[in-house]
Coordinates of C-alpha atoms and ligand atoms in Angstrom, one line a residue:
X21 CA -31.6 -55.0 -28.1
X22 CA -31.1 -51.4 -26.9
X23 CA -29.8 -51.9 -23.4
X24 CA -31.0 -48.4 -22.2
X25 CA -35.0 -49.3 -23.2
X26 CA -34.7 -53.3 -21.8
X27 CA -33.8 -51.5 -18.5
X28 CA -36.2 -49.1 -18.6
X29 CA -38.7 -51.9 -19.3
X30 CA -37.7 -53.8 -16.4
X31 CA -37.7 -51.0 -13.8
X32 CA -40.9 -49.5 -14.3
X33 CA -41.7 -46.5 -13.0
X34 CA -42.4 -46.6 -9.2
X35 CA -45.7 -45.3 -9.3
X36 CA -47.0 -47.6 -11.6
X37 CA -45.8 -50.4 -10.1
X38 CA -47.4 -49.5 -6.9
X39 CA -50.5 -48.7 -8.8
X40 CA -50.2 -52.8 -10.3
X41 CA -49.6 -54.1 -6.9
X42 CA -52.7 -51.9 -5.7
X43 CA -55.3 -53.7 -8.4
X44 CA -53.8 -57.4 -7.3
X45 CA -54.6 -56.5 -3.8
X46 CA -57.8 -55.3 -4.4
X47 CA -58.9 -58.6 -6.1
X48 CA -57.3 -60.5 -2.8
X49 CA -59.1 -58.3 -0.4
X50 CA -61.4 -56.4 -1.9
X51 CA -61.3 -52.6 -3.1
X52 CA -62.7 -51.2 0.0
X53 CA -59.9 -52.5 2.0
X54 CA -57.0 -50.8 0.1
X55 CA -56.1 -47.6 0.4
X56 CA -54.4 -46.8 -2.7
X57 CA -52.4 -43.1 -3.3
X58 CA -50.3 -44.1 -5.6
X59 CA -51.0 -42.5 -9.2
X60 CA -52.9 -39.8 -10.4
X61 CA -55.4 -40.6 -11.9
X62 CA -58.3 -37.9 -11.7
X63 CA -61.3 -38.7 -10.0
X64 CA -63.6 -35.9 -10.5
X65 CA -66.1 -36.7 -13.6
X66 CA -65.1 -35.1 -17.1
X67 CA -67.9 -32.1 -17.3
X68 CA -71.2 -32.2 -18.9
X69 CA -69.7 -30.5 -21.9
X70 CA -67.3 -33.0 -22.9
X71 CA -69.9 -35.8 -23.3
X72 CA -72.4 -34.0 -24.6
X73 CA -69.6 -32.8 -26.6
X74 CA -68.7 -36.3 -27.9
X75 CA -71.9 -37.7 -28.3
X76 CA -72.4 -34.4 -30.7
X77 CA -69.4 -35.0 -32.9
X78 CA -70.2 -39.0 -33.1
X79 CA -74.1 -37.8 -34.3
X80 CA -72.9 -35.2 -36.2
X81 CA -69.7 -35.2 -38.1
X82 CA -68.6 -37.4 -40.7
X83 CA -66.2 -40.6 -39.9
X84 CA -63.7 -39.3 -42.1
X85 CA -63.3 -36.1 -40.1
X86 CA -63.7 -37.4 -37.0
X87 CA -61.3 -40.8 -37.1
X88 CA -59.3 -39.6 -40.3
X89 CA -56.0 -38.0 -40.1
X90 CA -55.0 -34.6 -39.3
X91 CA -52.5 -32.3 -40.3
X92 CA -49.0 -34.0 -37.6
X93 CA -49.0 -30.7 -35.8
X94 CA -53.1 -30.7 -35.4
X95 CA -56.2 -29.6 -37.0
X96 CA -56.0 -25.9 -37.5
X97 CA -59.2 -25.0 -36.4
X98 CA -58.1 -26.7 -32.8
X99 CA -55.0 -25.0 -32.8
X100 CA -56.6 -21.9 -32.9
X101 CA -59.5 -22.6 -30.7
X102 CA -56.5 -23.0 -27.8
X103 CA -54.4 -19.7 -29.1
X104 CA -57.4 -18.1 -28.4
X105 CA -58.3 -19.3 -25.6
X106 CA -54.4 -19.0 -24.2
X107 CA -55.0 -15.4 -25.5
X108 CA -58.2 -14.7 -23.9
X109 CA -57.2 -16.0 -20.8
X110 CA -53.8 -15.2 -20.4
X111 CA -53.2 -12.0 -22.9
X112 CA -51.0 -14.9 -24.2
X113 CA -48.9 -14.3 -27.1
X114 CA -49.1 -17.7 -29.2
X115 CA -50.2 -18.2 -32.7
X116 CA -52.1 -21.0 -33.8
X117 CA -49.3 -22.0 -35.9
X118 CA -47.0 -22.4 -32.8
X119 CA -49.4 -24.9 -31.2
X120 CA -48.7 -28.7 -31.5
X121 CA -51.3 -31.0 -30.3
X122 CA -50.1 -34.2 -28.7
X123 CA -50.5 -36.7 -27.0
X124 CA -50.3 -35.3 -23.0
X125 CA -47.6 -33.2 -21.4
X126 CA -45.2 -36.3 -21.9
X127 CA -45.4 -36.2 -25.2
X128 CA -45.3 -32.9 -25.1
X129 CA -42.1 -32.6 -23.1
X130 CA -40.6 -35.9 -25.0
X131 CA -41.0 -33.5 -28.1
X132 CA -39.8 -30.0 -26.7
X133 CA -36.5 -32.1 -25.1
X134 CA -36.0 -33.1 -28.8
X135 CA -36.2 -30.0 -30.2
X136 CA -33.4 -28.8 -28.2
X137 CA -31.4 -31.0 -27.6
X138 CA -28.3 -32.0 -29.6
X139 CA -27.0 -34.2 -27.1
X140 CA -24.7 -33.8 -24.4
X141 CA -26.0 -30.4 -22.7
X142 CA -28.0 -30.2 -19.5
X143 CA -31.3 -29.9 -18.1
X144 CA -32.0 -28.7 -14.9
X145 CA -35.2 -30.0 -12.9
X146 CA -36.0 -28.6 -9.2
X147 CA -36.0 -31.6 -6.9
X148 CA -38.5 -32.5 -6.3
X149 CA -39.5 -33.5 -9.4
X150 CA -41.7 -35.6 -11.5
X151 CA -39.4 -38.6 -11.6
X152 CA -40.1 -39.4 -15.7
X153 CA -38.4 -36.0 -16.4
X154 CA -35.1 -38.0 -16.2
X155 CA -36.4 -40.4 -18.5
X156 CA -37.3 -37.8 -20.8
X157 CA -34.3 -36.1 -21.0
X158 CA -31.8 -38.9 -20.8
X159 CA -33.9 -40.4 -23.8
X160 CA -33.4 -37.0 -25.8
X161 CA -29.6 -37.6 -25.2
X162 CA -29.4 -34.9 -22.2
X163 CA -28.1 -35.2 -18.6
X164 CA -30.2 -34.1 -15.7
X165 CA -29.1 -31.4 -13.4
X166 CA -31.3 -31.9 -10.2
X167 CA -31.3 -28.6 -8.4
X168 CA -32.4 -28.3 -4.9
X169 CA -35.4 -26.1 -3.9
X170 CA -35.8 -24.6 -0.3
X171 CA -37.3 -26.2 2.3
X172 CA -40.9 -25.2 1.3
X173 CA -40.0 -26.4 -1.9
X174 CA -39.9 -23.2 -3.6
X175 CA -37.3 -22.0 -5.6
X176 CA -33.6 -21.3 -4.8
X177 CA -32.7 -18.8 -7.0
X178 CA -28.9 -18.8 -5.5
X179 CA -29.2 -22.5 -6.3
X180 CA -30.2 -22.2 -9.8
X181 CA -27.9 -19.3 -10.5
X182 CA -24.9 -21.9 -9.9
X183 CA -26.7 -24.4 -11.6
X184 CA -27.1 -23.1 -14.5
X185 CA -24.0 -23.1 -17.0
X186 CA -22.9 -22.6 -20.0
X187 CA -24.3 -26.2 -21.0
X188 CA -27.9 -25.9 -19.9
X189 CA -30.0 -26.2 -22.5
X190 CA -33.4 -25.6 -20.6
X191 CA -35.2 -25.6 -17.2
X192 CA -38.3 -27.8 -16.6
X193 CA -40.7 -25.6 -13.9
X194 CA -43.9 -27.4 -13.1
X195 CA -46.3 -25.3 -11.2
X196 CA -48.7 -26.2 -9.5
X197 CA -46.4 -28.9 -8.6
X198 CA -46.4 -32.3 -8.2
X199 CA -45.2 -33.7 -5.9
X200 CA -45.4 -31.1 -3.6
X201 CA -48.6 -29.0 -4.5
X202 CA -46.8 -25.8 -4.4
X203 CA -47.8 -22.7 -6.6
X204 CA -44.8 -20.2 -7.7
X205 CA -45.9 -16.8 -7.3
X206 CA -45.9 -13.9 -9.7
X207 CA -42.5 -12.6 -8.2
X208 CA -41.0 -16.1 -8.0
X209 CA -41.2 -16.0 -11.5
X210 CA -40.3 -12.8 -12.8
X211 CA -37.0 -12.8 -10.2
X212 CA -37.0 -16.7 -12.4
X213 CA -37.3 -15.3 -15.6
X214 CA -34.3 -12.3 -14.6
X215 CA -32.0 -14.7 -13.8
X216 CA -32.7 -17.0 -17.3
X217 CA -32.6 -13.5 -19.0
X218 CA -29.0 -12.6 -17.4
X219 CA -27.7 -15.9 -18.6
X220 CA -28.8 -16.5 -21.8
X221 CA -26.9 -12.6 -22.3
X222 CA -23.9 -14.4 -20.7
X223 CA -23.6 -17.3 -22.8
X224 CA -25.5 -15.7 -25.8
X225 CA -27.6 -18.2 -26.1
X226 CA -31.4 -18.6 -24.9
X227 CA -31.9 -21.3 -22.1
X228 CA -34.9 -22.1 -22.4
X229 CA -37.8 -22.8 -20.4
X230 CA -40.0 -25.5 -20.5
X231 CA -43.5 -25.2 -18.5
X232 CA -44.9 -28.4 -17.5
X233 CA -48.4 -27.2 -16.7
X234 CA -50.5 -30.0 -16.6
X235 CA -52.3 -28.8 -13.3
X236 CA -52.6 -25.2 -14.5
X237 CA -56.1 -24.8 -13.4
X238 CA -56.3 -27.6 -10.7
X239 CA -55.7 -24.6 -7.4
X240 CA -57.6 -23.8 -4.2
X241 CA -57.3 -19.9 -4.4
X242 CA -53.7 -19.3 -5.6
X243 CA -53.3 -17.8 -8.4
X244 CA -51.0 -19.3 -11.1
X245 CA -48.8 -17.1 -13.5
X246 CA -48.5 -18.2 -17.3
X247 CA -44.6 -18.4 -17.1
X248 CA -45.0 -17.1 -20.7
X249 CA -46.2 -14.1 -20.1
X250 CA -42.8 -13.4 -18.4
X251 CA -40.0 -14.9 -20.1
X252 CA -39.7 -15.6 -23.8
X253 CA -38.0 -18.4 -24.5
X254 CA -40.6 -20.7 -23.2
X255 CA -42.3 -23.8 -24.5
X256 CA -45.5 -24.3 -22.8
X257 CA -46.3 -28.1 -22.2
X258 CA -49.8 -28.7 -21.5
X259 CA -52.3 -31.3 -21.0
X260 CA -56.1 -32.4 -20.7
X261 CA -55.0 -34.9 -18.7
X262 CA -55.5 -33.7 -15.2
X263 CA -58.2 -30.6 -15.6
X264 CA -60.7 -32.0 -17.8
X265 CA -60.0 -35.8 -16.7
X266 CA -59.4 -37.3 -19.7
X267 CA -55.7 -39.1 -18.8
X268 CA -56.7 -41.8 -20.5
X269 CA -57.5 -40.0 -23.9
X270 CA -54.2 -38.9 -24.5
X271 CA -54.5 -35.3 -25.3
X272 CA -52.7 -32.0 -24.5
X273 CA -50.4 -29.7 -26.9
X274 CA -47.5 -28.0 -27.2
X275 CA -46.7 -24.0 -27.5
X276 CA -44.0 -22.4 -28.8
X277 CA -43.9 -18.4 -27.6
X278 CA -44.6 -15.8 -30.2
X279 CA -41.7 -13.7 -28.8
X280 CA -38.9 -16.6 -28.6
X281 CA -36.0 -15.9 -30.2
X282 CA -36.2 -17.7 -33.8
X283 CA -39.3 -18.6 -33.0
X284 CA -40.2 -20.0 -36.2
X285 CA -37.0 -21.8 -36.1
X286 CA -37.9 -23.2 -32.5
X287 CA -41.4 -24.6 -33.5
X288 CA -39.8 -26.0 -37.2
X289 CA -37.8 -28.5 -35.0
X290 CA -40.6 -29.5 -32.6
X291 CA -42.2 -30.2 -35.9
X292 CA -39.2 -32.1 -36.7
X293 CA -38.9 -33.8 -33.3
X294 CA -42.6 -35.1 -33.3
X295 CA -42.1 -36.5 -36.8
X296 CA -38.9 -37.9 -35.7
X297 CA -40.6 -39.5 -32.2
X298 CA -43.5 -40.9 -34.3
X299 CA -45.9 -38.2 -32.2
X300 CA -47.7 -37.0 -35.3
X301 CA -51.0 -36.5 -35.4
X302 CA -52.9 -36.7 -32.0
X303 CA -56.0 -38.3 -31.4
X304 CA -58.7 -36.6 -34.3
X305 CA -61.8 -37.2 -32.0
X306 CA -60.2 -35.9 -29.0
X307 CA -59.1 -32.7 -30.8
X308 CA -62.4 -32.4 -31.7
X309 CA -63.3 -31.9 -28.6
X310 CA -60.6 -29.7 -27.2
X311 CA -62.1 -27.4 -30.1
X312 CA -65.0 -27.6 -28.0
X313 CA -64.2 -27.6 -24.9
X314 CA -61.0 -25.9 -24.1
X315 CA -61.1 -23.6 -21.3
X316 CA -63.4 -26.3 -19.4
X317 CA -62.7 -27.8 -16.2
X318 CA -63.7 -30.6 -14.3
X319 CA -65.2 -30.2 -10.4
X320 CA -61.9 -29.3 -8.4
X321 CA -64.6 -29.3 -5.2
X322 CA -63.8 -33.2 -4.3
X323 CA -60.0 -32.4 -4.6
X324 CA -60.7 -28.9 -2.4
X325 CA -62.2 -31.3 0.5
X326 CA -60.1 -34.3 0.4
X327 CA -57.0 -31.9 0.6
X328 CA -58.8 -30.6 3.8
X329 CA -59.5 -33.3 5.2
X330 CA -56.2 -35.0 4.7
X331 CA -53.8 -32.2 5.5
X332 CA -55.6 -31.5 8.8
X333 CA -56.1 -34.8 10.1
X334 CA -52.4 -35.8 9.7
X335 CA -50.5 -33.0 10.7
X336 CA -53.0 -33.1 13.9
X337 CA -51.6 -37.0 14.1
X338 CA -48.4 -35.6 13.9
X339 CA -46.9 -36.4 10.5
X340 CA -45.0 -33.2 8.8
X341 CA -45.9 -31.6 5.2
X342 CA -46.1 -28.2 3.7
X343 CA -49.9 -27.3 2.9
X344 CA -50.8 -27.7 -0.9
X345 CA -51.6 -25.2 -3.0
X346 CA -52.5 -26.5 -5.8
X347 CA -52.3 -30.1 -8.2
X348 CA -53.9 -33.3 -5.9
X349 CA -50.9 -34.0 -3.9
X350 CA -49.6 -33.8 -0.2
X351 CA -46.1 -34.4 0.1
X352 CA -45.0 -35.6 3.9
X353 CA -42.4 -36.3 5.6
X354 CA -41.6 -40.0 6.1
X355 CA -41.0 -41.3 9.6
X356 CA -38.0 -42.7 9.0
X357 CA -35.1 -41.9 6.9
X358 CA -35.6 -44.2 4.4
X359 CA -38.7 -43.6 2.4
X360 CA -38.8 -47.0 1.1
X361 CA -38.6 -48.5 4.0
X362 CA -41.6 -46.2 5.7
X363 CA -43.7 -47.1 2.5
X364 CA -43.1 -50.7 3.0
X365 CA -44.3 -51.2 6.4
X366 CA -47.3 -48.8 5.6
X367 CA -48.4 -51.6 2.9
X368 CA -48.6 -53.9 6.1
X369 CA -51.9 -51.3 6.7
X370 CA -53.0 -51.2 3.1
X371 CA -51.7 -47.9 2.4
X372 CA -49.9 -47.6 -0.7
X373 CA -47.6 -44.6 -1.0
X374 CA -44.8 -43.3 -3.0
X375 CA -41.5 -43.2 -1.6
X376 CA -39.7 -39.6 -2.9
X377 CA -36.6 -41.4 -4.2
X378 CA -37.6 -41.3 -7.4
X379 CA -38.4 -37.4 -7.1
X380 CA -35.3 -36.9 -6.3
X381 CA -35.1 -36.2 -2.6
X382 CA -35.1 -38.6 0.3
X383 CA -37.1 -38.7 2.7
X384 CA -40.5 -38.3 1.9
X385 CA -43.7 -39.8 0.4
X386 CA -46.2 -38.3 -1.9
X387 CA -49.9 -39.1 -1.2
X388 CA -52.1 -38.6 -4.2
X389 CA -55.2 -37.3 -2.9
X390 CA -57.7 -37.5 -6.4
X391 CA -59.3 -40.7 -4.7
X392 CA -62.7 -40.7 -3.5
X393 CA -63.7 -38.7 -0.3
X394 CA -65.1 -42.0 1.5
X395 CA -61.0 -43.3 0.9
X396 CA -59.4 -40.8 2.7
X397 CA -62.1 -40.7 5.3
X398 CA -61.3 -44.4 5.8
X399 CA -57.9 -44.8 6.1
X400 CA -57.5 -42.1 8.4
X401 CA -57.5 -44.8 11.2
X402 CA -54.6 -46.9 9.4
X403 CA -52.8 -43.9 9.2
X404 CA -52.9 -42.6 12.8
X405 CA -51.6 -47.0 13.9
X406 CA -48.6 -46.6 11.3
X407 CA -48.0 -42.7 13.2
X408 CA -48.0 -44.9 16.5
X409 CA -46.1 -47.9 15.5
X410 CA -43.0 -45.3 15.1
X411 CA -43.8 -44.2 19.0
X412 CA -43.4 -47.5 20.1
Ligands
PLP515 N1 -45.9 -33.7 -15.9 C1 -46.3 -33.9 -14.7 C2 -45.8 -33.0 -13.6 C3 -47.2 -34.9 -14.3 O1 -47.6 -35.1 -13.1 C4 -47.7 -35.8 -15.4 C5 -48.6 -36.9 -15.1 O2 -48.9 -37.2 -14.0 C6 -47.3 -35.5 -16.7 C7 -46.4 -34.5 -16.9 C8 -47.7 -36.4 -17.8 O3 -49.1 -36.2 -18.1 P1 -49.9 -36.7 -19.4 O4 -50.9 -37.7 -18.8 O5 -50.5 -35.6 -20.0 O6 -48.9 -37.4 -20.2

């Protein structure tokens, strides 16, 4: 047995554990009665278009087509239904034959990390930080370099700059963010993309970068940059996951920038890497509908209010977080200095919460907020008797 995966079976990932322990409650005491913020797991409805787009493909296309296999890096008439639609709505420079479809960001990243990777190098995630990115990388033989951002939880460039050796092989940015909501702006990102383009001349070498966008379209008036656009040597990992709520259809794709160095080259080993990782070949019907529906997006308006409503009413209780910008999550400030600790005895009101250890900070606890409205309404009063317990 591989010692590395028995562990990782054994662990679990934080969230999802939470996310288990959330359903047993619910049977005990009833649905109502638990407040659970653990994963993120859209709740607006998919749009119109998607089932009407579905129900259309199952009347009107053969099975073959639909349920057969496609080409392992996608159909090509999907692949250039999202160049297209990266090009129309970003000026984007990505041919269709640079776009792997696959199976959500994760596979996407799994497969990018592969590419690049030979084993040994670094690559550098700002904490906080989606804690399966260690997973990732450590499973493409990498090391993680966790570098700090500032106390918004924007980016440090002075940080990265010292971060960033000779051995880094790539950068993961995820904007909007999770855990923290936070959007990098236009000149976050260009001052980003300097600083990658002054190292990769100093170790002749590109380091890459590798967007992580699943919440590209998921903001509440900021306006998100297509990291891209900016720097060249990026992959772009994207997903359907969050925007058009279909996490459990396991959809997204892969881009590798027209202008990257060996471009060609680049995309040949994320060809490679999917083979390699058994990611060939993403679900037919569901790239079907990308086809389709690409450029769609589910109602952000129940994310909009419940972000409202739950940023306000806990920083009037008290409690400490930077405002969200984007993505469905608030990111506070625990009331104690162990995380784990605060989450525990906020299970004691029903309020299930991640602790940030995983994320790679201390400290905190994210609160996904893609629940019903009637939820966070709800559990406002459990969260203002936890704010007083610590009074006492
Ligand atoms: N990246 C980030 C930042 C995420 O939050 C998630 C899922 O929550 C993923 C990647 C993985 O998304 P997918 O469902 O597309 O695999």
């Amino acid at each position: 047995m591989n010692e590395r995966k028995r562990k990782l079976g054994e662990e679990r990932f934080a969230i999802r554990e939470l996310f288990e322990y959330g359903k047993r409650r619910a049977k005990e005491i009833g649905r109502e009665n638990v407040f659970d913020f653990s994963i993120g797991n859209p709740s607006s409805p998919a749009p119109d278009g998607v089932k009407e787009e579905i129900i259309r493909l199952l009347n009107e296309v053969s099975s073959a087509e639909l349920h057969g296999y496609t080409s392992a890096q996608g159909d090509p008439a999907v692949r250039k239904a999202v160049a297209d639609y990266l090009h129309s709505e970003f000026g984007a420079e990505i041919s269709a034959n640079r776009i792997y479809m696959s199976c959500g960001a994760s596979a996407s990243l799994t497969v990018a990390l592969n590419a690049i990777l030979s084993g040994g190098e670094e690559v550098a995630v700002l904490a906080p930080y989606f804690p399966e990115y260690r997973v990732f990388i450590e499973g493409a033989r990498g090391f993680v370099k966790e570098v700090a951002t500032d106390k918004n939880f924007r980016l440090d460039l002075d940080a990265l700059d010292q971060a960033i050796t000779k051995n880094t092989a790539a950068v993961i940015l995820n904007s909007p963010n999770n855990p923290t909501g936070v959007v990098y702006r236009e000149e976050e990102i260009k001052s980003f993309a300097a600083l990658l383009n002054r190292k990769s001349r100093e170790f002749k070498k590109p380091v890459y970068l590798i967007s992580d966008e699943p919440y590209r379209e998921l903001t509440y008036g900021a306006k998100v940059p297509f990291p891209a656009n900016y720097y060249d040597n990026t992959i772009v990992c994207y997903s359907f996951s969050k925007c058009l709520t279909l996490a459990g259809e396991r959809i997204g794709y892969l881009a590798v920038n027209d202008r990257a160095e060996e471009a060609d080259a680049l995309y040949t080993a994320c060809v490679g890497a999917g083979r390699d990782l058994g990611f060939v070949c993403a679900p037919a019907l569901f790239q079907q509908v990308i086809r389709k529906c690409v450029g769609m997006t589910s109602d952000v308006g129940v994310y909009e209010k419940n972000r409202a409503l739950l940023y306000g009413a806990l920083t009037d209780m008290g409690y400490a977080a930077v405002e969200p910008e984007g993505a469905f999550y608030l990111f506070v400030k625990s009331l104690e200095p162990d995380a784990k600790a605060f989450c525990e005895r906020a299970k004691k009101y029903e309020l299930l919460l991640v602790p940030s250890d995983s994320f790679g900070i201390q400290g905190y606890v994210r609160i996904s907020y893609c629940v019903p409205t009637e939820q966070i309404k709800n559990s406002l009063p459990k969260f203002e008797a936890l704010f007083k317990e610590y009074l006492r």
